[in-house]
Short mmCIF file of C-alpha atoms in Angstrom, two decimals:
data_model
loop_
_atom_site.label_atom_id
_atom_site.label_comp_id
_atom_site.label_asym_id
_atom_site.label_seq_id
_atom_site.Cartn_x
_atom_site.Cartn_y
_atom_site.Cartn_z
CA MET A 9 0.00 0.00 0.00
CA GLN A 10 2.87 2.36 0.78
CA ALA A 11 4.11 2.15 -2.84
CA LEU A 12 0.65 3.04 -4.13
CA LEU A 13 0.48 6.01 -1.78
CA SER A 14 3.96 7.15 -2.83
CA TYR A 15 3.26 7.15 -6.56
CA GLY A 16 -0.34 8.36 -6.57
CA LEU A 17 -3.39 7.58 -8.65
CA LEU A 18 -1.32 6.54 -11.67
CA ALA A 19 0.16 3.70 -9.60
CA VAL A 20 -3.36 2.71 -8.54
CA LEU A 21 -4.43 2.54 -12.18
CA VAL A 22 -1.41 0.42 -13.15
CA ALA A 23 -1.96 -1.90 -10.17
CA LEU A 24 -5.62 -2.41 -11.08
CA LEU A 25 -4.75 -3.18 -14.69
CA LEU A 26 -2.00 -5.64 -13.70
CA THR A 27 -4.00 -7.51 -11.06
CA PRO A 28 -5.38 -10.14 -13.48
CA LEU A 29 -1.86 -10.73 -14.79
CA GLY A 30 -0.62 -11.80 -11.37
CA LEU A 31 0.29 -8.59 -9.51
CA PRO A 32 -0.04 -9.60 -5.86
CA ILE A 33 -1.98 -6.50 -4.82
CA PRO A 34 -5.72 -7.11 -4.49
CA GLU A 35 -8.08 -4.65 -6.19
CA ASP A 36 -9.56 -3.73 -2.85
CA ILE A 37 -6.21 -2.52 -1.50
CA SER A 38 -5.59 -0.44 -4.64
CA LEU A 39 -9.02 1.18 -4.40
CA LEU A 40 -8.54 1.77 -0.68
CA ALA A 41 -5.24 3.51 -1.47
CA ALA A 42 -7.02 5.71 -4.02
CA GLY A 43 -9.44 6.84 -1.30
CA VAL A 44 -6.56 7.57 1.08
CA LEU A 45 -4.79 9.57 -1.64
CA VAL A 46 -7.87 11.71 -2.30
CA ARG A 47 -8.32 12.37 1.41
CA ALA A 48 -4.66 13.46 1.61
CA GLY A 49 -5.21 15.92 -1.26
CA HIS A 50 -3.39 13.97 -4.00
CA GLY A 51 -6.27 14.06 -6.46
CA THR A 52 -9.98 14.65 -6.62
CA VAL A 53 -12.84 12.29 -5.91
CA LEU A 54 -13.78 12.37 -9.60
CA GLN A 55 -10.23 11.42 -10.62
CA ALA A 56 -10.25 8.52 -8.16
CA ILE A 57 -13.62 7.29 -9.44
CA VAL A 58 -12.43 7.42 -13.05
CA VAL A 59 -9.16 5.66 -12.17
CA GLY A 60 -11.09 3.06 -10.17
CA PHE A 61 -13.59 2.28 -12.91
CA VAL A 62 -11.08 2.32 -15.76
CA GLY A 63 -8.66 0.14 -13.80
CA VAL A 64 -11.25 -2.33 -12.56
CA LEU A 65 -13.10 -2.70 -15.86
CA GLY A 66 -9.83 -2.74 -17.81
CA GLY A 67 -8.40 -5.51 -15.63
CA ASP A 68 -11.62 -7.48 -15.83
CA THR A 69 -11.61 -7.11 -19.61
CA ILE A 70 -8.12 -8.61 -19.65
CA ALA A 71 -9.41 -11.66 -17.73
CA TRP A 72 -12.46 -11.94 -20.03
CA THR A 73 -10.23 -11.70 -23.12
CA MET A 74 -7.89 -14.37 -21.80
CA GLY A 75 -10.87 -16.67 -21.35
CA ARG A 76 -12.18 -15.82 -24.80
CA GLN A 77 -8.81 -16.74 -26.34
CA VAL A 78 -8.42 -20.03 -24.47
CA GLY A 79 -12.04 -21.18 -24.44
CA LEU A 80 -13.63 -24.19 -22.78
CA HIS A 81 -13.39 -26.71 -25.55
CA PRO A 82 -13.62 -30.26 -24.17
CA LYS A 83 -10.26 -31.14 -25.73
CA GLY A 84 -8.73 -27.63 -25.48
CA ARG A 85 -5.88 -26.25 -23.39
CA LEU A 86 -8.04 -25.43 -20.39
CA ALA A 87 -9.61 -28.88 -20.35
CA ARG A 88 -6.14 -30.44 -20.46
CA PHE A 89 -5.10 -28.26 -17.54
CA PHE A 90 -8.22 -28.65 -15.36
CA GLY A 91 -9.60 -31.87 -16.81
CA GLU A 92 -12.64 -32.47 -18.95
CA ARG A 93 -14.84 -33.20 -15.93
CA GLN A 94 -14.05 -29.86 -14.26
CA THR A 95 -14.57 -28.02 -17.54
CA ARG A 96 -18.07 -29.54 -17.84
CA ARG A 97 -18.84 -28.49 -14.25
CA ILE A 98 -17.82 -24.91 -14.96
CA ARG A 99 -20.02 -24.83 -18.05
CA LYS A 100 -22.99 -26.18 -16.02
CA PHE A 101 -22.45 -23.50 -13.37
CA TYR A 102 -22.63 -20.75 -15.97
CA ASP A 103 -25.59 -22.44 -17.68
CA ARG A 104 -27.43 -22.62 -14.37
CA PHE A 105 -26.75 -19.14 -12.97
CA GLY A 106 -26.15 -17.36 -16.23
CA PRO A 107 -24.76 -13.87 -16.46
CA TRP A 108 -25.57 -13.03 -12.84
CA THR A 109 -22.44 -14.96 -11.95
CA VAL A 110 -20.38 -11.96 -13.11
CA LEU A 111 -22.28 -9.48 -10.94
CA ILE A 112 -22.10 -11.68 -7.85
CA CYS A 113 -18.44 -12.65 -8.25
CA ARG A 114 -17.42 -9.00 -8.75
CA GLN A 115 -18.11 -8.59 -5.02
CA ILE A 116 -16.05 -11.58 -3.88
CA PRO A 117 -12.25 -11.32 -3.88
CA GLY A 118 -10.63 -14.47 -5.15
CA LEU A 119 -13.54 -15.37 -7.42
CA ARG A 120 -13.25 -12.40 -9.75
CA PHE A 121 -10.57 -13.67 -12.11
CA PRO A 122 -12.00 -17.19 -12.53
CA ALA A 123 -15.53 -15.83 -13.04
CA PHE A 124 -14.45 -13.28 -15.64
CA PHE A 125 -12.12 -15.74 -17.36
CA PHE A 126 -14.92 -18.28 -17.66
CA ALA A 127 -17.37 -15.62 -18.79
CA GLY A 128 -15.11 -15.04 -21.79
CA ALA A 129 -14.42 -18.74 -22.23
CA THR A 130 -18.11 -19.66 -22.26
CA GLY A 131 -18.83 -17.10 -24.94
CA MET A 132 -20.60 -14.39 -22.95
CA ARG A 133 -20.89 -11.34 -25.19
CA TYR A 134 -18.61 -8.49 -24.18
CA ARG A 135 -21.46 -5.96 -23.99
CA ARG A 136 -23.33 -8.12 -21.51
CA PHE A 137 -20.16 -8.85 -19.53
CA ILE A 138 -19.14 -5.19 -19.24
CA ALA A 139 -22.69 -4.11 -18.32
CA LEU A 140 -22.91 -6.63 -15.48
CA ASP A 141 -19.34 -6.07 -14.38
CA GLY A 142 -19.84 -2.30 -14.50
CA ALA A 143 -22.96 -2.58 -12.34
CA GLY A 144 -21.00 -4.61 -9.82
CA ALA A 145 -18.06 -2.21 -10.03
CA CYS A 146 -20.37 0.64 -8.98
CA ILE A 147 -20.62 -1.08 -5.62
CA THR A 148 -17.00 -2.21 -5.31
CA VAL A 149 -15.33 1.03 -6.42
CA SER A 150 -17.66 3.25 -4.39
CA LEU A 151 -17.31 1.14 -1.26
CA TRP A 152 -13.50 0.90 -1.20
CA LEU A 153 -12.92 4.52 -2.23
CA SER A 154 -15.28 5.63 0.53
CA ILE A 155 -13.60 3.47 3.15
CA GLY A 156 -10.20 4.83 2.07
CA TRP A 157 -11.45 8.40 2.22
CA TRP A 158 -13.16 8.08 5.61
CA PHE A 159 -10.35 6.20 7.29
CA GLY A 160 -7.48 7.73 5.30
CA PRO A 161 -5.81 9.59 8.19
CA SER A 162 -5.95 6.50 10.44
CA ILE A 163 -4.61 4.27 7.68
CA GLN A 164 -1.69 6.61 6.98
CA GLU A 165 -0.91 6.90 10.68
CA ASN A 166 -0.92 3.12 11.08
CA LEU A 167 1.31 2.66 8.03
CA GLN A 168 3.83 5.13 9.46
CA THR A 169 3.79 3.32 12.81
CA VAL A 170 4.33 -0.06 11.13
CA GLY A 171 7.10 1.43 8.98
CA GLN A 172 9.00 2.55 12.07
#
């Protein structure tokens, strides 16, 4: 978090975009840092909201695109990696719960990447994916930015104490 606070909203944007590629900083921490930065006067609320939405939806689009490229073919790369049985289970899950899976999983850390990857792999249209993901991102981005803004001074104070 300290690195994000040191480099500002641009670092938050980069972190959000790199999260699906394996950056070990959860989205929630990046968005929390954006709220802390705004509270400390290193940007406006509007800038943080734009950075949050662009970063979150951009990162999620990367995961969706990766799934779209790999696919869930019974004999494809993913099936060889996970096994044909698991691939069928994933397809059934999406068939049963449909597109709402994206909206629900947007709120649950750890399930985001697999849900968005499989949304692309199962052939969900991008327009539908981004609409559902965007609706979920309204909650996620607003919540974590608000928490960062409200508790920003306490968070910074605690980080300084831990740093010493």
